[in-house]
mmCIF file of C-alpha atoms in Angstrom:
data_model
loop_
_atom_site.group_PDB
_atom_site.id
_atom_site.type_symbol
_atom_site.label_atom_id
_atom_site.label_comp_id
_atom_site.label_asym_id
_atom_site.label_seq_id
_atom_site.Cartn_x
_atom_site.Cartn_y
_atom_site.Cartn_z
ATOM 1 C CA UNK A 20 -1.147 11.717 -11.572
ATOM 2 C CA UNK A 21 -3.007 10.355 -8.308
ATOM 3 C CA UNK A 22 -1.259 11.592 -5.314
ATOM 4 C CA UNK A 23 -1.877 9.638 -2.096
ATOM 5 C CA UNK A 24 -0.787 9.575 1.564
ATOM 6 C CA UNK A 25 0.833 6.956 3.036
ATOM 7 C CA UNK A 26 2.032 6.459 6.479
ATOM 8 C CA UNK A 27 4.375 4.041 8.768
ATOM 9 C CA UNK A 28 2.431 3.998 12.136
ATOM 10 C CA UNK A 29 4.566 1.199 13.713
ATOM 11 C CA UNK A 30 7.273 4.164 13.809
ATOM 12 C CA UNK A 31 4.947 5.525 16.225
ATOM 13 C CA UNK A 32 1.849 6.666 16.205
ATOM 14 C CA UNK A 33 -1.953 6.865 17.794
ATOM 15 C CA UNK A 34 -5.470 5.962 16.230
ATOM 16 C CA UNK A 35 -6.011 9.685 16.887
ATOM 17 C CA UNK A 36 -2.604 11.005 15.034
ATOM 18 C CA UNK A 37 -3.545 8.776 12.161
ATOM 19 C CA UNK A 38 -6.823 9.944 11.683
ATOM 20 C CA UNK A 39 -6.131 13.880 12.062
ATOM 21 C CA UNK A 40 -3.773 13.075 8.971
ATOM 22 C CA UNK A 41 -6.252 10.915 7.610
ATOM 23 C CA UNK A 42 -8.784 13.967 7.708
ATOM 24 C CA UNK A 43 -6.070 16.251 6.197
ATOM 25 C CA UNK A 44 -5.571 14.100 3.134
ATOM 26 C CA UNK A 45 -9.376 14.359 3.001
ATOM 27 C CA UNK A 46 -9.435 18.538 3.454
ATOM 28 C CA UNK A 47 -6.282 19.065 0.765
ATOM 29 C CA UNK A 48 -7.581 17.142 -1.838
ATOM 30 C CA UNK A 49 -5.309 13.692 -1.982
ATOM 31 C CA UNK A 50 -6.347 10.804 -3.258
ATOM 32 C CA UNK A 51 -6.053 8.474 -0.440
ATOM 33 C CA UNK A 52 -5.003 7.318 3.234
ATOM 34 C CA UNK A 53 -2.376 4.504 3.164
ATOM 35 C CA UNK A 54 -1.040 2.664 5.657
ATOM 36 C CA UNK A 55 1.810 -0.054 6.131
ATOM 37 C CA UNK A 56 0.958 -3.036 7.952
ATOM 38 C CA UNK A 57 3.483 -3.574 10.565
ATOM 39 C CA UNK A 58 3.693 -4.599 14.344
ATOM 40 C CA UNK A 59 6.927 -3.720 15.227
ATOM 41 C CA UNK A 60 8.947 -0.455 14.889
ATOM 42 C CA UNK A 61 12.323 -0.235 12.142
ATOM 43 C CA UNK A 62 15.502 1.507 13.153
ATOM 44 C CA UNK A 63 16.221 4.277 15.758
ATOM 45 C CA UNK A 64 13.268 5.362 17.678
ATOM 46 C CA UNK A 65 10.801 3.757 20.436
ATOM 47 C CA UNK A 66 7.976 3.510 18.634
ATOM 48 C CA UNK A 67 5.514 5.041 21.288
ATOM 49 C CA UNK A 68 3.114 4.268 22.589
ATOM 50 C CA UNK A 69 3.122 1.053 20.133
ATOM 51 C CA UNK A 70 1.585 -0.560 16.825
ATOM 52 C CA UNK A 71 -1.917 -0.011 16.015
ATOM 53 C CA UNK A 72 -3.601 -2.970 13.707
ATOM 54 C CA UNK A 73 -4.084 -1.699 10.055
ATOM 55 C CA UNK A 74 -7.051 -2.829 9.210
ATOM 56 C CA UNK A 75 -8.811 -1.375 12.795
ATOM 57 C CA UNK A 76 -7.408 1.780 11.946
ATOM 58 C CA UNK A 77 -8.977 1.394 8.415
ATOM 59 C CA UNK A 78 -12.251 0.639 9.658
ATOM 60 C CA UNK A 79 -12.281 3.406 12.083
ATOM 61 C CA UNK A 80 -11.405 5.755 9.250
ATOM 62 C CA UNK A 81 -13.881 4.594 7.099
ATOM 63 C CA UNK A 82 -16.614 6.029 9.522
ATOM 64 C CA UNK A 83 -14.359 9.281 9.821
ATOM 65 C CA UNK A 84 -13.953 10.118 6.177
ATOM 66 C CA UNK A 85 -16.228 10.694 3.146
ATOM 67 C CA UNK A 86 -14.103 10.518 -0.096
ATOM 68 C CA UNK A 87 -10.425 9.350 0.433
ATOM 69 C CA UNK A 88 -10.032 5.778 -0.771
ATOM 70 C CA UNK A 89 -8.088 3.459 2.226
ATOM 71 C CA UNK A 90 -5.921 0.658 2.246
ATOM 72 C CA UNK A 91 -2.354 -0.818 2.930
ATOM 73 C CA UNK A 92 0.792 -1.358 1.446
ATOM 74 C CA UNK A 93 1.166 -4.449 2.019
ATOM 75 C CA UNK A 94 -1.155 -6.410 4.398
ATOM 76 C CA UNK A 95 1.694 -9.299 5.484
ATOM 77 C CA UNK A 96 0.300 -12.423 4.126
ATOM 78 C CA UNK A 97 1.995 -14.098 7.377
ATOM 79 C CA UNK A 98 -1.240 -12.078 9.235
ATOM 80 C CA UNK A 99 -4.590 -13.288 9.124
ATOM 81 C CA UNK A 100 -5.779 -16.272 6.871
ATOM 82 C CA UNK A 101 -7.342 -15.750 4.193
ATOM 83 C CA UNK A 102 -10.932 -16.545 4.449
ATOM 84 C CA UNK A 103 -10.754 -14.210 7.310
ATOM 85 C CA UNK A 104 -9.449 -11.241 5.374
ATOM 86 C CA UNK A 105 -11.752 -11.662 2.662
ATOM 87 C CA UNK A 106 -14.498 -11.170 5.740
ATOM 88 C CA UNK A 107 -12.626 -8.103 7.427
ATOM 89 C CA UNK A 108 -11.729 -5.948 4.419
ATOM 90 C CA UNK A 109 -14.912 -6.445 2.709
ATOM 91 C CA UNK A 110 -16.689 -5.473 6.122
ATOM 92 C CA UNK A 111 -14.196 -2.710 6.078
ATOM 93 C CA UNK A 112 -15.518 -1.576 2.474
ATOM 94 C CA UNK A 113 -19.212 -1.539 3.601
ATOM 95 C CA UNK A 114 -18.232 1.102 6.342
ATOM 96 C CA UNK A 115 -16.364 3.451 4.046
ATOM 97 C CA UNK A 116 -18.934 3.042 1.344
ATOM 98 C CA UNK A 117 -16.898 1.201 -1.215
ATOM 99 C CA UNK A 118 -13.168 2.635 -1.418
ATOM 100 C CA UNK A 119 -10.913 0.025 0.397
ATOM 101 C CA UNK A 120 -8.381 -1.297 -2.056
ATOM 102 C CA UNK A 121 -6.029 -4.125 -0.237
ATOM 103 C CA UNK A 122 -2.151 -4.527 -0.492
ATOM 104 C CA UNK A 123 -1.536 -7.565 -0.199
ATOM 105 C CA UNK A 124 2.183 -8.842 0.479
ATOM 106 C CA UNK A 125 3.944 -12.082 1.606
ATOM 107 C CA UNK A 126 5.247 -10.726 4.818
ATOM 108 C CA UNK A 127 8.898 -10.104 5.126
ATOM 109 C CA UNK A 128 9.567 -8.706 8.860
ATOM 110 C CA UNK A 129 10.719 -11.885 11.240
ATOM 111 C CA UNK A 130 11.430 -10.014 14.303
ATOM 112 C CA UNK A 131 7.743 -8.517 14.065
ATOM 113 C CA UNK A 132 6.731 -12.195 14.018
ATOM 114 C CA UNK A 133 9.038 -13.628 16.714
ATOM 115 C CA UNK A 134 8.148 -10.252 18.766
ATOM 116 C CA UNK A 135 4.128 -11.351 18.793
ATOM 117 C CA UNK A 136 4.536 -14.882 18.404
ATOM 118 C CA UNK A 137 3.379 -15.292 14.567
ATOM 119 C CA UNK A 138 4.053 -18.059 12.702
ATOM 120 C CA UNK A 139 6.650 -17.200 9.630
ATOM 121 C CA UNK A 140 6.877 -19.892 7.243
ATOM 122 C CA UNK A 141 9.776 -20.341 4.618
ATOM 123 C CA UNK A 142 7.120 -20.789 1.891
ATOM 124 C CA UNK A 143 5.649 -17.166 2.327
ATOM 125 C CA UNK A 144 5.310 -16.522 -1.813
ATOM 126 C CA UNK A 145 3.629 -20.105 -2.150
ATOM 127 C CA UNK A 146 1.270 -19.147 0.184
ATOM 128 C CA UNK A 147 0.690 -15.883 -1.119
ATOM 129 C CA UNK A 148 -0.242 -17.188 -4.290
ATOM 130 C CA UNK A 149 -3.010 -19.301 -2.750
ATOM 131 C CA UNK A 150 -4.594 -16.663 -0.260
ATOM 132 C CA UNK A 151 -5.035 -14.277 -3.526
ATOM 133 C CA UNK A 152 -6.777 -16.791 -5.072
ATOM 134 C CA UNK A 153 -9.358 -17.452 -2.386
ATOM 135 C CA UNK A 154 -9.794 -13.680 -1.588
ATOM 136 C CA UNK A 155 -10.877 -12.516 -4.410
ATOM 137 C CA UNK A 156 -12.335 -16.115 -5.167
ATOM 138 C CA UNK A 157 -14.565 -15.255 -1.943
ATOM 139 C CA UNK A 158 -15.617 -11.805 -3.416
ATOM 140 C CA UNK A 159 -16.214 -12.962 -6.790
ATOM 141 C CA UNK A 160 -18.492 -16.317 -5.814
ATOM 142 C CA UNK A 161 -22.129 -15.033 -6.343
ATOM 143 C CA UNK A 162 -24.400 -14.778 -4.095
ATOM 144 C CA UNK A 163 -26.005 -17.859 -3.327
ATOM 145 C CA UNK A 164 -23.382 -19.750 -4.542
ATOM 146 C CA UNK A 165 -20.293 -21.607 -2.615
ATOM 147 C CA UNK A 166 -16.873 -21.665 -2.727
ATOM 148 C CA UNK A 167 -14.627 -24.183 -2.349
ATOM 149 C CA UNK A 168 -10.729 -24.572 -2.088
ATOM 150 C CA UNK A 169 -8.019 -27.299 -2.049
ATOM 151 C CA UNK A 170 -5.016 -25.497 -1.826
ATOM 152 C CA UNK A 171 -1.487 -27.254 -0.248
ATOM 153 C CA UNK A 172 -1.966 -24.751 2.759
ATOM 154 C CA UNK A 173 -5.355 -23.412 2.795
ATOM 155 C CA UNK A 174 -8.889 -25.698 2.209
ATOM 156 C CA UNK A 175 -12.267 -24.122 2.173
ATOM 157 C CA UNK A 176 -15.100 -26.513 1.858
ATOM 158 C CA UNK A 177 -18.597 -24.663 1.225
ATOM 159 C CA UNK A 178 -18.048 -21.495 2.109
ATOM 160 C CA UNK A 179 -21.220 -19.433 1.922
ATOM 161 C CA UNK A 180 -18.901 -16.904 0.373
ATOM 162 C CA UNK A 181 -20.237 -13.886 2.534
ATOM 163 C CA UNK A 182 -20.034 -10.821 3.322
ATOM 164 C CA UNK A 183 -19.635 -9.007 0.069
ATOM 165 C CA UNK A 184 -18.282 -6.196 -0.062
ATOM 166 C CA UNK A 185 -19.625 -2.397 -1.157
ATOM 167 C CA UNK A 186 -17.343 -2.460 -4.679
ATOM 168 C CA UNK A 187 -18.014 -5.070 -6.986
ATOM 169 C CA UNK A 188 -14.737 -6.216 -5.659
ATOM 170 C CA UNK A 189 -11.703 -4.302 -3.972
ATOM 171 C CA UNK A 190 -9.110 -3.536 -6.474
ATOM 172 C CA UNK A 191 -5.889 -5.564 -5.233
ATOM 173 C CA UNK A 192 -2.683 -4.246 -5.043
ATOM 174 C CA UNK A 193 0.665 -6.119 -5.820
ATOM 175 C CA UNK A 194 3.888 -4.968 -5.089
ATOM 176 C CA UNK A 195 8.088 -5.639 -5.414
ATOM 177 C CA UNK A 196 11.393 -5.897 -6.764
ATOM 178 C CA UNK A 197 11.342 -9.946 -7.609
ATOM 179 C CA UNK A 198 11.861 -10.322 -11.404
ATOM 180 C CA UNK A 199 9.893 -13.783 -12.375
ATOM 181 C CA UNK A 200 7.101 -14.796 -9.828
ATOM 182 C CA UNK A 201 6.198 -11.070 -8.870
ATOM 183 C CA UNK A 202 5.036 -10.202 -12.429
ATOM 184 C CA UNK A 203 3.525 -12.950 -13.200
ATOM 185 C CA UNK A 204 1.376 -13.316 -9.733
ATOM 186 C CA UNK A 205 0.623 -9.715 -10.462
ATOM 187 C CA UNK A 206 -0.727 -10.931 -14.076
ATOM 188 C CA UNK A 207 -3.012 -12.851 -12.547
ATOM 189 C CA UNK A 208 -4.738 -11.345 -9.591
ATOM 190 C CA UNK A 209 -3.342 -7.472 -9.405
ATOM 191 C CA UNK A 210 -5.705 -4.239 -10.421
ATOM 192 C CA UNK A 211 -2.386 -2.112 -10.009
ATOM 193 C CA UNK A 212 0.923 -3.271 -9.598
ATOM 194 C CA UNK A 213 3.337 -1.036 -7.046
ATOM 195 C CA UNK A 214 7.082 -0.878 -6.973
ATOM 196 C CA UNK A 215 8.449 0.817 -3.921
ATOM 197 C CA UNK A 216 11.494 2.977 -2.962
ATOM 198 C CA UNK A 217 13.070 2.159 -7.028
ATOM 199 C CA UNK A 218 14.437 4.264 -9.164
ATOM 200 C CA UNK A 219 13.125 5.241 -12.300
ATOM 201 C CA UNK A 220 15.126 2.919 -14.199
ATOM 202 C CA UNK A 221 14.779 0.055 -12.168
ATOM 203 C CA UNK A 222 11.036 0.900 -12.048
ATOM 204 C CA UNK A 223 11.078 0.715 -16.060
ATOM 205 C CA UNK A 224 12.551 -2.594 -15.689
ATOM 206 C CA UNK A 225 9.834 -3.806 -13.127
ATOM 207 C CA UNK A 226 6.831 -2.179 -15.185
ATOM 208 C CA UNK A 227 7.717 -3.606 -18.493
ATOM 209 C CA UNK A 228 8.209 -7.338 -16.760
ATOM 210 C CA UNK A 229 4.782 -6.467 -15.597
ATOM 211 C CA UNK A 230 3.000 -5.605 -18.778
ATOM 212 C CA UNK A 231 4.853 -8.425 -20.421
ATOM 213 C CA UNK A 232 3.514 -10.954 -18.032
ATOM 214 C CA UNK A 233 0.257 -9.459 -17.964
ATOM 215 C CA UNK A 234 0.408 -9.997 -21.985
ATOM 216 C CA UNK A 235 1.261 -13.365 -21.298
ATOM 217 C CA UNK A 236 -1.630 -14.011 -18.885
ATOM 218 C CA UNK A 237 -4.403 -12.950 -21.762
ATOM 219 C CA UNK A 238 -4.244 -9.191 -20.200
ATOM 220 C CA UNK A 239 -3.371 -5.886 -21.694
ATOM 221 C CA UNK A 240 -0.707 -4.477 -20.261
ATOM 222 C CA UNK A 241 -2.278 -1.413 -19.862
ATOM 223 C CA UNK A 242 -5.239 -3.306 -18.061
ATOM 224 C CA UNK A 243 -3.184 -2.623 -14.691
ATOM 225 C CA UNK A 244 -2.730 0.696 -12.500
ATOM 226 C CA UNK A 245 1.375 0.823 -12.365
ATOM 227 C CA UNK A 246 2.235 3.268 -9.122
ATOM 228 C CA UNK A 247 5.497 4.108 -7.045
ATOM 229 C CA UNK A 248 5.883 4.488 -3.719
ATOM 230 C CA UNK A 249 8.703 7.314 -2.863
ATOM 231 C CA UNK A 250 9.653 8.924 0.575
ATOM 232 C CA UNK A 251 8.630 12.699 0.347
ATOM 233 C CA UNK A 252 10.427 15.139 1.902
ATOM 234 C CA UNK A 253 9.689 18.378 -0.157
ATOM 235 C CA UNK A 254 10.951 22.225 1.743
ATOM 236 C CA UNK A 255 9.823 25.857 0.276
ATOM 237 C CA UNK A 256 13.912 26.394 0.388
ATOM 238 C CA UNK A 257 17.309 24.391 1.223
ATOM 239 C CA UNK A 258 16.607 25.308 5.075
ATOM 240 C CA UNK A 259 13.146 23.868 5.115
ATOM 241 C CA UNK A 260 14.098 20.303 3.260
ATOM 242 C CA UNK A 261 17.274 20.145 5.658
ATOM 243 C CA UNK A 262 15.270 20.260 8.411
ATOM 244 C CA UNK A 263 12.323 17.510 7.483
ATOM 245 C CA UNK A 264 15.228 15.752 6.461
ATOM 246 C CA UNK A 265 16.676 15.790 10.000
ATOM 247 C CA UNK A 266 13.735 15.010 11.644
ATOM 248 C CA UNK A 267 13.209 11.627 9.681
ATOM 249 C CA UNK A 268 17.104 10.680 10.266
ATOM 250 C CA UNK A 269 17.671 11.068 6.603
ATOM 251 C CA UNK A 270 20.691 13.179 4.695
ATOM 252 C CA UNK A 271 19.600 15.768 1.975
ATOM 253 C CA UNK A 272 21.477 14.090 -1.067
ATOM 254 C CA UNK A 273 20.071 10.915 -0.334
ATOM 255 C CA UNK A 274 16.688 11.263 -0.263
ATOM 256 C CA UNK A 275 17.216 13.419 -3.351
ATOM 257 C CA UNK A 276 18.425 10.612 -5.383
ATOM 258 C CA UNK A 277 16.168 7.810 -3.503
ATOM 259 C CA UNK A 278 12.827 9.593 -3.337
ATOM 260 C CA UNK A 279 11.231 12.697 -3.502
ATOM 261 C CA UNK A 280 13.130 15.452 -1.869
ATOM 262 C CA UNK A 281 13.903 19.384 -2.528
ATOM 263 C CA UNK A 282 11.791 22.204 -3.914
ATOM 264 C CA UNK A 283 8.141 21.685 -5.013
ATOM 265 C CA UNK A 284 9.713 22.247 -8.680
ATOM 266 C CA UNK A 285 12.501 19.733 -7.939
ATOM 267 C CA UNK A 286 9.507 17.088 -7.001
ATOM 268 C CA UNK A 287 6.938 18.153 -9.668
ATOM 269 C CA UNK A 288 9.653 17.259 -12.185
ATOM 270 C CA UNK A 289 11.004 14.107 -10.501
ATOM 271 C CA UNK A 290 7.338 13.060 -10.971
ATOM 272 C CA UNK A 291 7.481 13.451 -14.216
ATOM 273 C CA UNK A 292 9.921 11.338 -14.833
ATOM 274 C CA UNK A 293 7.804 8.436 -13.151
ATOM 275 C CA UNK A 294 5.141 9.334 -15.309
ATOM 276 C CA UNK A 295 6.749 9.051 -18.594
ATOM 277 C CA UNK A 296 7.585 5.290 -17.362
ATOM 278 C CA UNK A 297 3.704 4.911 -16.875
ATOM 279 C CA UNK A 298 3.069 5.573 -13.156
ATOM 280 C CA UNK A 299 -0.214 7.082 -13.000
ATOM 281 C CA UNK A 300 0.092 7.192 -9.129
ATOM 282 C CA UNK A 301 2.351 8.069 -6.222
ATOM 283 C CA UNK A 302 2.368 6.795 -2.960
ATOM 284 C CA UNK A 303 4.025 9.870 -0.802
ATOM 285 C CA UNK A 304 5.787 8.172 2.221
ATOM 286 C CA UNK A 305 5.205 10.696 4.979
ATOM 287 C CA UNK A 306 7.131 9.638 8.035
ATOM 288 C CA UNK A 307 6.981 12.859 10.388
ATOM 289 C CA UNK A 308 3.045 12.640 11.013
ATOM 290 C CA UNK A 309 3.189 15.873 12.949
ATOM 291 C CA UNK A 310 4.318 18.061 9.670
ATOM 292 C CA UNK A 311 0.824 18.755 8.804
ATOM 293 C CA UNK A 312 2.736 21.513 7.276
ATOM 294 C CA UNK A 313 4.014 19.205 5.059
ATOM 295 C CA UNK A 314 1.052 17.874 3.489
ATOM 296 C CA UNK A 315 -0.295 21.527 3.016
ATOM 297 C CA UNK A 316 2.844 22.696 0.864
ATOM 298 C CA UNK A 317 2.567 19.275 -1.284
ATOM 299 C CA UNK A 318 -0.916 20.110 -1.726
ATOM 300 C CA UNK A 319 -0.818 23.428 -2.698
ATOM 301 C CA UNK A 320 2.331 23.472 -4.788
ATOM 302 C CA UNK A 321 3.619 20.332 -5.915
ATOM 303 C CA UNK A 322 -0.103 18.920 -6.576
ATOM 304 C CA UNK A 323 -1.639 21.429 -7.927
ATOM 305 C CA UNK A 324 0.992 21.360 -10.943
ATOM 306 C CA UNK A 325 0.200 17.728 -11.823
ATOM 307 C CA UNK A 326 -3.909 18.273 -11.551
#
């Protein structure tokens, strides 16, 4: 089981917090930096001193870290076009050295939109469909060749198809809850599928519409990485979760039956139970990026029980 870190800065945080925890996941042996892809904070809170830009903040920490793979969950569709992303992330994968993987989502958040004056369109999915196709159309083109594109929203004529990036291409990361297109745009284009903040059962549900899609597509099921991502809030004792708990604005029980709350043991075995589903890898939603604490005791004893 692949533990990795992944963060909310929109809730309020600097370049310079992200990458100290960026550096930690690095020093305690996780898996990888994550980040959501937001511009405007959710809930209580100021959000001070403001959004960063995801992939900036990638591309920083890909010249600050050595082995951590970085990327987001989800890069809003609604956010840069296509072609363009294609250029960033694989620039972004040069600079780290090959191990950016992109989450890529539809975009969901109107007030972030209204808020910065971005466009949100009422055919978001339609248009997600078509910018995975030219990204990793763009990335597989050889070099040399061109690429071309006649979409209903997006046209590429010619496109010299460059840069390339470090991988062979960036594994691409699909995520959700919908029960029909989801699946099957995951099928197509996804090298891991993610469900996030779902139960076990309802991530059973969401894996096995996966696989069957994926079947369906000319795939093997198994062909895809299937991960969860889960809020962690993990104490040495009652006293300890209670208070991470009341630091995020969250109540003991809940978390406990939403995410991944309580003891190391408590979480070790929760994690079980999304492993006998078939996730291989957890996404560890750490929301008080100050708790460097935190990240230590996951490390040391709810980690080291799954290595």
């Amino acid at each position: 089981m692949d533990l990795r870190i992944f963060t909310e800065p929109q809730q309020g945080a600097t370049y310079d917090t992200l990458l100290t925890v960026a550096k930690a996941t690095e020093d305690l042996g996780f898996d990888a930096f994550f980040r959501s892809d937001h511009y405007l904070k959710m809930g209580s809170g100021d959000g001070l001193p403001g959004p960063t830009d995801a992939w900036i903040t990638l591309a920083g920490l890909a010249r600050e870290t050595r082995r951590i793979r970085l990327g987001t969950l989800m890069t809003a569709g609604t956010f840069r076009l296509p072609g363009v992303l294609a250029v960033q992330v694989a620039q972004v994968d040069q600079m780290s050295g090959g191990r950016v993987e992109l989450g890529l989502g539809a975009g969901w958040f109107e007030e972030e939109h209204k808020a910065y004056g971005i466009p949100f369109p009422k055919e978001k999915f339609a248009r997600l469909e078509e910018q995975l196709a030219i990204v990793t159309g763009l990335w597989d083109t050889p070099v040399g060749r061109t690429f071309s594109y006649d979409g209903t929203y997006y046209q590429l004529t010619d496109s010299p198809a460059l840069p390339k990036p470090a991988q062979r291409r960036v594994p691409v990361l699909i995520g959700g809850h919908g029960a029909v297109r989801t699946p099957r745009l995951a099928a197509r284009h996804a090298d891991e599928f993610n469900i996030p903040f779902a139960s076990v059962q309802d991530s059973e549900r969401q894996f096995t519409r996966v696989r069957e899609a994926a079947e369906q597509a000319g795939r093997k099921g198994g062909d895809l990485v299937y991960s969860s991502a889960l809020v962690a809030c993990v104490g040495k004792d009652d006293a300890e979760v209670a208070r991470r708990a009341a630091v995020i604005g969250r109540e003991v029980d809940e978390l406990k039956a939403n995410g991944l709350a309580g003891s190391p043991a408590e979480v070790v075995d929760k994690i079980g139970r999304y492993a006998e589903i078939g996730a291989s890898r957890i996404y560890l939603q750490c929301l008080d990026l100050a708790d460097l604490d935190h990240l230590e005791l996951i490390s040391s004893q709810v980690q080291s029980q799954l290595s």
